[in-house]
Short mmCIF file of C-alpha atoms and ligand atoms in Angstrom, two decimals:
data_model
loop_
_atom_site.label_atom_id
_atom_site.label_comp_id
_atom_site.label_asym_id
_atom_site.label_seq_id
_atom_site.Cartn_x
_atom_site.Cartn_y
_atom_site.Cartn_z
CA UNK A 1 -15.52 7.81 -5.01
CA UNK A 2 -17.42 7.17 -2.00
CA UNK A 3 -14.83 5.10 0.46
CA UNK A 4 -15.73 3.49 3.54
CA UNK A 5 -12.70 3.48 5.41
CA UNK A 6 -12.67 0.38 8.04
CA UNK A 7 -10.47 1.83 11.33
CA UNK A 8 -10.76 5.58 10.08
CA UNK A 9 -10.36 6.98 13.21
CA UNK A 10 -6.83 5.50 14.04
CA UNK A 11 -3.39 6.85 13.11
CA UNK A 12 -3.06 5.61 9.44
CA UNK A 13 -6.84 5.73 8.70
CA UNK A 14 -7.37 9.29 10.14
CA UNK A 15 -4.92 10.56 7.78
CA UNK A 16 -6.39 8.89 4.99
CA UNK A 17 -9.54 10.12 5.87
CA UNK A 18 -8.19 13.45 5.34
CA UNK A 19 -6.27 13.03 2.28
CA UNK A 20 -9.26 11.62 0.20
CA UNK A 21 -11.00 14.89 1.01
CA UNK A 22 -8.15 16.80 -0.63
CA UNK A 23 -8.33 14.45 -3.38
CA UNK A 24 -11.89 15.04 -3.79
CA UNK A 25 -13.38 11.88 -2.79
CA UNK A 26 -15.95 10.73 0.18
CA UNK A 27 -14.90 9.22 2.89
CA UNK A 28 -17.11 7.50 5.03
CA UNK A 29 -15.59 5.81 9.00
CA UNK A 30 -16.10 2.61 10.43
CA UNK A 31 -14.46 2.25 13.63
CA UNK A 32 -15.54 1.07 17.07
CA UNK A 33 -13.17 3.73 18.44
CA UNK A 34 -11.61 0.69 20.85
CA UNK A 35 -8.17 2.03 19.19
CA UNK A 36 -9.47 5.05 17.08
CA UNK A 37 -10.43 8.29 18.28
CA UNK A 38 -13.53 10.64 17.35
CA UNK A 39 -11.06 14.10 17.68
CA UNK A 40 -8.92 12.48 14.61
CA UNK A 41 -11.76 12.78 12.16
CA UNK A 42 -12.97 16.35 10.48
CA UNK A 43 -16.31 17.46 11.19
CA UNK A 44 -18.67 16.54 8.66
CA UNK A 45 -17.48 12.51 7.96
CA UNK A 46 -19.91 10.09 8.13
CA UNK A 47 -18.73 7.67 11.69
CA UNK A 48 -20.49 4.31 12.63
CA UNK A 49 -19.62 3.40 15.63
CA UNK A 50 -19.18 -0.88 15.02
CA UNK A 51 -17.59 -3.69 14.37
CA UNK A 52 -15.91 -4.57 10.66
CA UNK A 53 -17.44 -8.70 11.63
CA UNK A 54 -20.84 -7.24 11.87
CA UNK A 55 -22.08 -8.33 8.50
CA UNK A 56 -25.50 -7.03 8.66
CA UNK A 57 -24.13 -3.48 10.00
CA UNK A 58 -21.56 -3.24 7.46
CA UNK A 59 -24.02 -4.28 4.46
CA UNK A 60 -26.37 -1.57 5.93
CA UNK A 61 -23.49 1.23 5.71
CA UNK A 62 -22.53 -0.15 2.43
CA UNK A 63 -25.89 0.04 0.99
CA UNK A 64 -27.10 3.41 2.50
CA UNK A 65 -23.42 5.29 1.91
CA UNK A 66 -23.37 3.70 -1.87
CA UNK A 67 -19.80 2.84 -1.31
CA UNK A 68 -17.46 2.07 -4.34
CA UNK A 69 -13.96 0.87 -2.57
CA UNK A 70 -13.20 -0.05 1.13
CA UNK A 71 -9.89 0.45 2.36
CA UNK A 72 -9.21 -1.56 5.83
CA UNK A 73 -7.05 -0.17 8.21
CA UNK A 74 -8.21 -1.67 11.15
CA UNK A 75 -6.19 -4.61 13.13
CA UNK A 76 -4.34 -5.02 16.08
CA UNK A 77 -0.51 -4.60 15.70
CA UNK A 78 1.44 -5.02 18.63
CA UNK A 79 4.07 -7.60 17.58
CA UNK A 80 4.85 -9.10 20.88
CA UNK A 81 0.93 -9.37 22.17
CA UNK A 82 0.57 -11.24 18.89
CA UNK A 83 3.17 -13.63 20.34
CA UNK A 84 1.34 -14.12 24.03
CA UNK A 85 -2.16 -14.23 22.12
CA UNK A 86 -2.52 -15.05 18.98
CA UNK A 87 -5.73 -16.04 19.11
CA UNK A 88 -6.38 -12.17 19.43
CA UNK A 89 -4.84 -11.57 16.33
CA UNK A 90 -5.97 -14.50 14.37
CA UNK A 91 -10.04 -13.66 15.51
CA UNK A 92 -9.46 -9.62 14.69
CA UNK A 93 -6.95 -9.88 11.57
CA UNK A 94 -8.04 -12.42 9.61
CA UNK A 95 -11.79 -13.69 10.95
CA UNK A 96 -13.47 -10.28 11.13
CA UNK A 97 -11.97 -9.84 7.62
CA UNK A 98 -13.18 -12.21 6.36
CA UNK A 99 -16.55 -11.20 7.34
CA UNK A 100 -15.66 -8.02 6.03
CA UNK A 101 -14.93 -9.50 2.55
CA UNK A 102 -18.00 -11.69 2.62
CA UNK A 103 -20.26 -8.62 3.16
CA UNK A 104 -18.38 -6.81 0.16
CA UNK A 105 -18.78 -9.52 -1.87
CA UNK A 106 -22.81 -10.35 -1.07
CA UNK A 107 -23.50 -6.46 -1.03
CA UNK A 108 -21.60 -6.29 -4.38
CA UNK A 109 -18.42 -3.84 -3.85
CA UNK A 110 -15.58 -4.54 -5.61
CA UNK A 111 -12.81 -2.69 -4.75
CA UNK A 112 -10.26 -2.96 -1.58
CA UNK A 113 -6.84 -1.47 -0.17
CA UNK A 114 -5.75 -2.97 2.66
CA UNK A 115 -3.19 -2.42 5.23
CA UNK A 116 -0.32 -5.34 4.92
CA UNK A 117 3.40 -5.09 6.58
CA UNK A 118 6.77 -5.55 6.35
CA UNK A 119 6.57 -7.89 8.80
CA UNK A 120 5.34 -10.42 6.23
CA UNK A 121 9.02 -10.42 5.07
CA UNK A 122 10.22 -11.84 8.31
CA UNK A 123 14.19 -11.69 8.13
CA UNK A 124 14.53 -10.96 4.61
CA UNK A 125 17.59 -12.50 2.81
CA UNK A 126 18.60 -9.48 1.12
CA UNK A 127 18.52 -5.67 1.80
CA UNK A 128 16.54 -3.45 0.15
CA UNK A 129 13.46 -5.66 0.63
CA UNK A 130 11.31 -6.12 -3.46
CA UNK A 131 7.64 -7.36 -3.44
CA UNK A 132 8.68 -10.26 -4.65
CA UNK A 133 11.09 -11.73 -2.03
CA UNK A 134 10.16 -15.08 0.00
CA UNK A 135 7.67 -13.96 2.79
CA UNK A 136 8.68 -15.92 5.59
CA UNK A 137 7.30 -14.36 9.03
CA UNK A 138 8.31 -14.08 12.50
CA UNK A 139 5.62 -13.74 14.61
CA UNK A 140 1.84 -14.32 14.85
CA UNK A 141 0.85 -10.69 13.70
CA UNK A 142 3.37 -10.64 10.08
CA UNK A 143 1.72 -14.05 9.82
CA UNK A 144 -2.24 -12.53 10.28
CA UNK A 145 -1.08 -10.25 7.56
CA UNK A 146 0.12 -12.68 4.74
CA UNK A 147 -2.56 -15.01 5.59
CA UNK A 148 -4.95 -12.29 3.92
CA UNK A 149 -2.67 -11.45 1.19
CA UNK A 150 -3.10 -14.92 0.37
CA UNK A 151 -6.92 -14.55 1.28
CA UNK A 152 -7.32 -11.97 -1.20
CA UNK A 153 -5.38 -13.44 -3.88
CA UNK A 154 -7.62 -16.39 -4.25
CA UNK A 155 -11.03 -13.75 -3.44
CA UNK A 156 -10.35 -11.82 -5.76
CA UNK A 157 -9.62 -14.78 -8.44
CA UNK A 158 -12.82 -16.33 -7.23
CA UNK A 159 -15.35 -13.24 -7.14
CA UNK A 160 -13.95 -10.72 -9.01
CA UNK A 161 -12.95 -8.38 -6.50
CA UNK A 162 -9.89 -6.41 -7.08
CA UNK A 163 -7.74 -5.22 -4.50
CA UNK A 164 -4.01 -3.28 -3.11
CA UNK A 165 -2.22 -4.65 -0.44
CA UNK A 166 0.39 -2.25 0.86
CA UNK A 167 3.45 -3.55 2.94
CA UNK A 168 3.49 -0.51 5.48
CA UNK A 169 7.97 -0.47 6.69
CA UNK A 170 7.68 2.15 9.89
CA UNK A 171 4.66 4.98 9.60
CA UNK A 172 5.46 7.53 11.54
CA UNK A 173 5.10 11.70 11.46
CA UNK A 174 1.89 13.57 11.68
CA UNK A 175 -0.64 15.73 9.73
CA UNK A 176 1.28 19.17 8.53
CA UNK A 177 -1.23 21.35 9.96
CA UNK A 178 -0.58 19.91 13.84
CA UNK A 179 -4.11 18.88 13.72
CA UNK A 180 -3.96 14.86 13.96
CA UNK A 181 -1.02 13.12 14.75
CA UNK A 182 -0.14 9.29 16.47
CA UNK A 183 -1.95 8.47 19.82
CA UNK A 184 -1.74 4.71 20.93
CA UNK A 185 -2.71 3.11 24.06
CA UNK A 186 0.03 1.21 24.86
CA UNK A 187 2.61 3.34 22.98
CA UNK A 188 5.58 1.20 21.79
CA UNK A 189 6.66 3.19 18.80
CA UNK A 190 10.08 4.63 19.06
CA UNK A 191 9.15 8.15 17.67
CA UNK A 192 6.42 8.93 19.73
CA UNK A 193 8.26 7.40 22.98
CA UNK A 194 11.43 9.64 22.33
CA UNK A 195 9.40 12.43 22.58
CA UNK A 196 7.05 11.13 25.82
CA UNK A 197 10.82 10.96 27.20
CA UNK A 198 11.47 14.51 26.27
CA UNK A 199 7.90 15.88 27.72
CA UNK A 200 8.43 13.73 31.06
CA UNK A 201 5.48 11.68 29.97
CA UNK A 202 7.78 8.89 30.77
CA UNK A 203 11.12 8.42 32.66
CA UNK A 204 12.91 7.28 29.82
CA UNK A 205 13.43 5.43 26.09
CA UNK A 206 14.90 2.38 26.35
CA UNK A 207 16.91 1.39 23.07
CA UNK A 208 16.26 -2.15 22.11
CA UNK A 209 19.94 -3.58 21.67
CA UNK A 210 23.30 -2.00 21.05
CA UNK A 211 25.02 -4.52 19.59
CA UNK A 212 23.17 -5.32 15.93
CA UNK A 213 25.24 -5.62 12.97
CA UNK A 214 24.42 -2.55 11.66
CA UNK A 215 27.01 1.10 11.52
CA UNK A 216 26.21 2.21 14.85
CA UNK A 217 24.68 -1.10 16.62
CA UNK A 218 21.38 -0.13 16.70
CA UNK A 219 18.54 -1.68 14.31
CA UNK A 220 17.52 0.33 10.81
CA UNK A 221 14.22 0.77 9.94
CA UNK A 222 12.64 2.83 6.80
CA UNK A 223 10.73 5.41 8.46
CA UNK A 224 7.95 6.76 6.03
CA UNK A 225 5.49 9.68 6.29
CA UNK A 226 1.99 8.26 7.29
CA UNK A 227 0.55 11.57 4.56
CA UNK A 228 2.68 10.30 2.19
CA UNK A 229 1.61 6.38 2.90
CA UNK A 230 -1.78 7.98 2.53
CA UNK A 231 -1.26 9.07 -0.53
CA UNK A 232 -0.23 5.79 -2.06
CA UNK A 233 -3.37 4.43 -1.47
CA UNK A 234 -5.45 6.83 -3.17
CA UNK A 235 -2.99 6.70 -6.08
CA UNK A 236 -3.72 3.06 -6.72
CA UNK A 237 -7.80 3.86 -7.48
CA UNK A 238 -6.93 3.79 -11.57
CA UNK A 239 -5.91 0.18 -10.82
CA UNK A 240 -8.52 -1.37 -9.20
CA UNK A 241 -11.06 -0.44 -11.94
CA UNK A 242 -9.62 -4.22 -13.66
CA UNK A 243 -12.45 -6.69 -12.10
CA UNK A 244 -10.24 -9.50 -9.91
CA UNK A 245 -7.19 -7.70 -10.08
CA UNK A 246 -4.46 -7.59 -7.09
CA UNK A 247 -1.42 -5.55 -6.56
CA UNK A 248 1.10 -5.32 -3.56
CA UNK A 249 3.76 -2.42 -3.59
CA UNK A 250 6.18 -1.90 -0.71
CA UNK A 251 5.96 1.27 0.68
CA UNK A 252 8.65 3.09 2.42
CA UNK A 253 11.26 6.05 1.81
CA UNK A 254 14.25 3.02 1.29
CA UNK A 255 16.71 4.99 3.48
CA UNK A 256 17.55 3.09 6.85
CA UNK A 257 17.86 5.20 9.93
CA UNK A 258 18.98 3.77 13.22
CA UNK A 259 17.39 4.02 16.84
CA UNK A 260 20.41 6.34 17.34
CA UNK A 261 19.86 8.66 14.58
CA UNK A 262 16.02 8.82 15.20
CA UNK A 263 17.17 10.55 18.69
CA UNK A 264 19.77 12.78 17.36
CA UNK A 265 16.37 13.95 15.23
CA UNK A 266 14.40 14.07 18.66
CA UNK A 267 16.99 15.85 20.07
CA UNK A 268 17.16 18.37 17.35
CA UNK A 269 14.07 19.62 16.91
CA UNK A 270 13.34 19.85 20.26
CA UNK A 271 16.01 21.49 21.41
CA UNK A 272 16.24 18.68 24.55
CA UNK A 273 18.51 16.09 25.49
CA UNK A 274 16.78 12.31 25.36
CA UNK A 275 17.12 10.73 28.93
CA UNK A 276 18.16 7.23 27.27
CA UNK A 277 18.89 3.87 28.94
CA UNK A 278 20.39 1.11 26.56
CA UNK A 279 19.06 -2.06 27.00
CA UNK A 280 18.51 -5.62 25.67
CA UNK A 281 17.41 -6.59 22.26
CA UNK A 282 13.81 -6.73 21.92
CA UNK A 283 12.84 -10.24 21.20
CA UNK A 284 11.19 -10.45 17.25
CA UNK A 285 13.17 -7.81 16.22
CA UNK A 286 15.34 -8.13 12.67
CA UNK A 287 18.60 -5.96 12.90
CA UNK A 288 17.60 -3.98 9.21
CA UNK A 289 14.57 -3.49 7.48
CA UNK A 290 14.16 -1.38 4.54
CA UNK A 291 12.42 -0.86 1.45
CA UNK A 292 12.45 -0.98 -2.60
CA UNK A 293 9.62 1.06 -3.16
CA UNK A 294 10.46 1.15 -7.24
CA UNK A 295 7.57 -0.68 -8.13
CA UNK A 296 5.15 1.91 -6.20
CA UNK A 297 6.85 4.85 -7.93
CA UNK A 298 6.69 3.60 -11.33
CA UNK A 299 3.65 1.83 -11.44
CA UNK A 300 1.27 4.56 -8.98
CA UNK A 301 3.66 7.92 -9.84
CA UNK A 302 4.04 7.45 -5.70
CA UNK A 303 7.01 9.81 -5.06
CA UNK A 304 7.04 10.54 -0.69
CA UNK A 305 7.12 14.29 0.25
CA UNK A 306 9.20 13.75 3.05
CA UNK A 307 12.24 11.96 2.31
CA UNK A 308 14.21 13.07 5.31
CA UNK A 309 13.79 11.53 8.48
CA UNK A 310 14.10 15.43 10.32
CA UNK A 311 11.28 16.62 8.01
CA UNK A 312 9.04 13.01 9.36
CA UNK A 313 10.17 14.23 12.94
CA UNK A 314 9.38 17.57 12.67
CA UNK A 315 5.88 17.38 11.44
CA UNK A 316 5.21 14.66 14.37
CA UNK A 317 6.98 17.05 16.95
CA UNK A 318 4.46 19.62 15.93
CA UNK A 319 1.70 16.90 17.11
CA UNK A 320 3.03 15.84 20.49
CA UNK A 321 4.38 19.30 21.25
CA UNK A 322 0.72 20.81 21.01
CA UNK A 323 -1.20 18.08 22.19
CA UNK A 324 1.19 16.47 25.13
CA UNK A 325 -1.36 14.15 25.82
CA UNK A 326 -2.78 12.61 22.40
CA UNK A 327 -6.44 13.08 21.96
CA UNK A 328 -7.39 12.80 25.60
CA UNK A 329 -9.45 10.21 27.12
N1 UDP B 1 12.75 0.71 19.72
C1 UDP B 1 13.56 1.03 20.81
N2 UDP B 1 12.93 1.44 21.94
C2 UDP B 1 11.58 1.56 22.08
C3 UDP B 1 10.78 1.24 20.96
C4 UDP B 1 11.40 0.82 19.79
O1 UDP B 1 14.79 0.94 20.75
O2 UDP B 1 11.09 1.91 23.16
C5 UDP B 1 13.39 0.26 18.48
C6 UDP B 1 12.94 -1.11 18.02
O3 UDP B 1 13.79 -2.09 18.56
C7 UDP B 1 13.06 -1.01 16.51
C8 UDP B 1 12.79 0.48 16.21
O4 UDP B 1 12.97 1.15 17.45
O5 UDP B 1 14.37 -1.30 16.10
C9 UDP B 1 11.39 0.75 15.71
O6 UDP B 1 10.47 0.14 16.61
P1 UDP B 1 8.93 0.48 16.58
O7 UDP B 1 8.31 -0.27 17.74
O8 UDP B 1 8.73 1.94 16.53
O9 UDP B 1 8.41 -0.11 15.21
P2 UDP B 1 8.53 -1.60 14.59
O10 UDP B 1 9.85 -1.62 13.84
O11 UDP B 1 8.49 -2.58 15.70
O12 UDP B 1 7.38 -1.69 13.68
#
């Protein structure tokens, strides 16, 4: 299939970009590289350098590429910006998506995977978190997200589109190769931040609240292989081919790990102690999030090739060990 592949430059999308190739499919990028970088795509792919609200550039590249499914990874994502500016979020996540859908839908392509969260779940009543749980948000950027599950519920009823939405728990890790890997301007992630602690790229990690009710007082999260995220989204191409169908799987490994036990990883494969301070909670942040991702193995065959949190840390090691800082700029 040719796939345009909205925000194919960034961390998710790049890898994308490189597993349709290995699945035999052609990838084109749209990305105005605000977020994304140019180094994080292969030689050879198609980039147009624009914005996903420009309808009349988008129904250009979706003419002249002949593109069959677009898969939309780009949005903004910082949870506590989303809180000082929503605005931002609202115009970006759910406006310029809309445009998006509207040039799909006048241009006539019918297919569409996009990027959702586990942030839609909010604080979710019950641990593991299933699809089909109340969706109750916390902040402004979980809510951008359902609003366009929703959206494409009632688009895709209406026109005939069919579409995935995948609730993302915590991508993380790096292409095996070394060659592309996570690069964010501002970094918040804990991963890559354990490591910018370890390299001196920063004084040191804060951890975000000791005193959660979880084993070791530190918040769980699912941490899941962005290759193996990838994957899932390419795996759900059989589905689409219903006209004004919509799916949404969950997609994580379902095994919490704490903020502790992420830098006992750090620490491991490094070889290098963490300088650490412990501080307060962050605000928005649930004490456990973690997934059911039955429905995704059954239903796609998704089964992750990294199950282990060392293996995730390992292969994103290999990333920030090689390329200490990110793309450049
Ligand atoms: N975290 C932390 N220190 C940091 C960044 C994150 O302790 O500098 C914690 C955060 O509170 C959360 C977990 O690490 O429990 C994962 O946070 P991240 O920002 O990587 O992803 P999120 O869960 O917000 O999507």
């Amino acid at each position: 299939m040719n796939v345009l592949v909205v925000g194919g430059a960034g961390y998710i999308g790049s890898h994308c970009v490189r597993q349709l190739i290995a699945a035999g499919h052609q990838p084109v990028v749209l990305d105005n590289l605000v977020f994304g970088h140019r180094g994080a795509l292969p030689t050879g792919v198609p980039l147009y350098e624009a914005d996903l609200g420009n309808e009349d550039a988008v129904a250009m590249i979706l003419r002249k590429e002949h593109i069959d499914l677009v898969m939309h990874f780009a949005a903004y994502a910082y949870v506590g910006e989303s809180v000082t500016d929503p605005l931002k979020y609202y115009f970006n996540n759910c406006v310029a998506t809309y445009h998006l859908l509207r040039t799909m839908v006048r241009v006539g392509v019918k297919k569409f995977v996009f990027s959702s969260t586990c942030a839609t779940f909010g604080v979710p009543d019950r641990l593991p978190i299933v699809e089909d749980m109340p969706q109750h948000p916390i902040n402004p950027y979980g809510q951008t997200k359902l609003d366009m599950e929703h959206a494409l519920r009632n688009i895709a009823h209406a026109t005939g589109l069919s579409f995935a939405a995948f609730r993302y728990f915590n991508a993380a890790g790096a292409a095996e190769d070394g060659s592309i890997g996570e690069d964010h301007d501002p970094e918040t992630h804990l991963i890559p931040l354990a490591f910018y602690a370890v390299q001196g790229r920063i004084k040191e990690l804060t951890v975000f609240g000791t005193d959660y009710p979880t084993p070791d007082g530190t918040c769980l999260r699912d941490y899941v292989h962005v290759d193996d995220l990838s994957r899932a989204h390419i795996a759900v191409f059989d589905k689409l081919e219903k006209p004004g169908s919509g799916f949404f799987y969950n997609l994580g490994t379902g095994r919490p790990t704490s903020v502790r036990e992420i830098i006992d990883a750090v620490e491991k494969v490094t070889g290098k102690k963490v300088p650490v301070r412990y501080g307060d909670r962050r605000a928005g942040d649930p004490p456990s999030l973690y997934a059911d991702s039955t429905k995704a193995q059954t239903e796609l065959g998704w089964k992750v090739k990294f199950p282990t949190i060392d293996g995730i840390v390992e292969t994103a090691w290999r990333w920030h060990k090689a390329n200490p800082g990110g793309y450049g700029r």
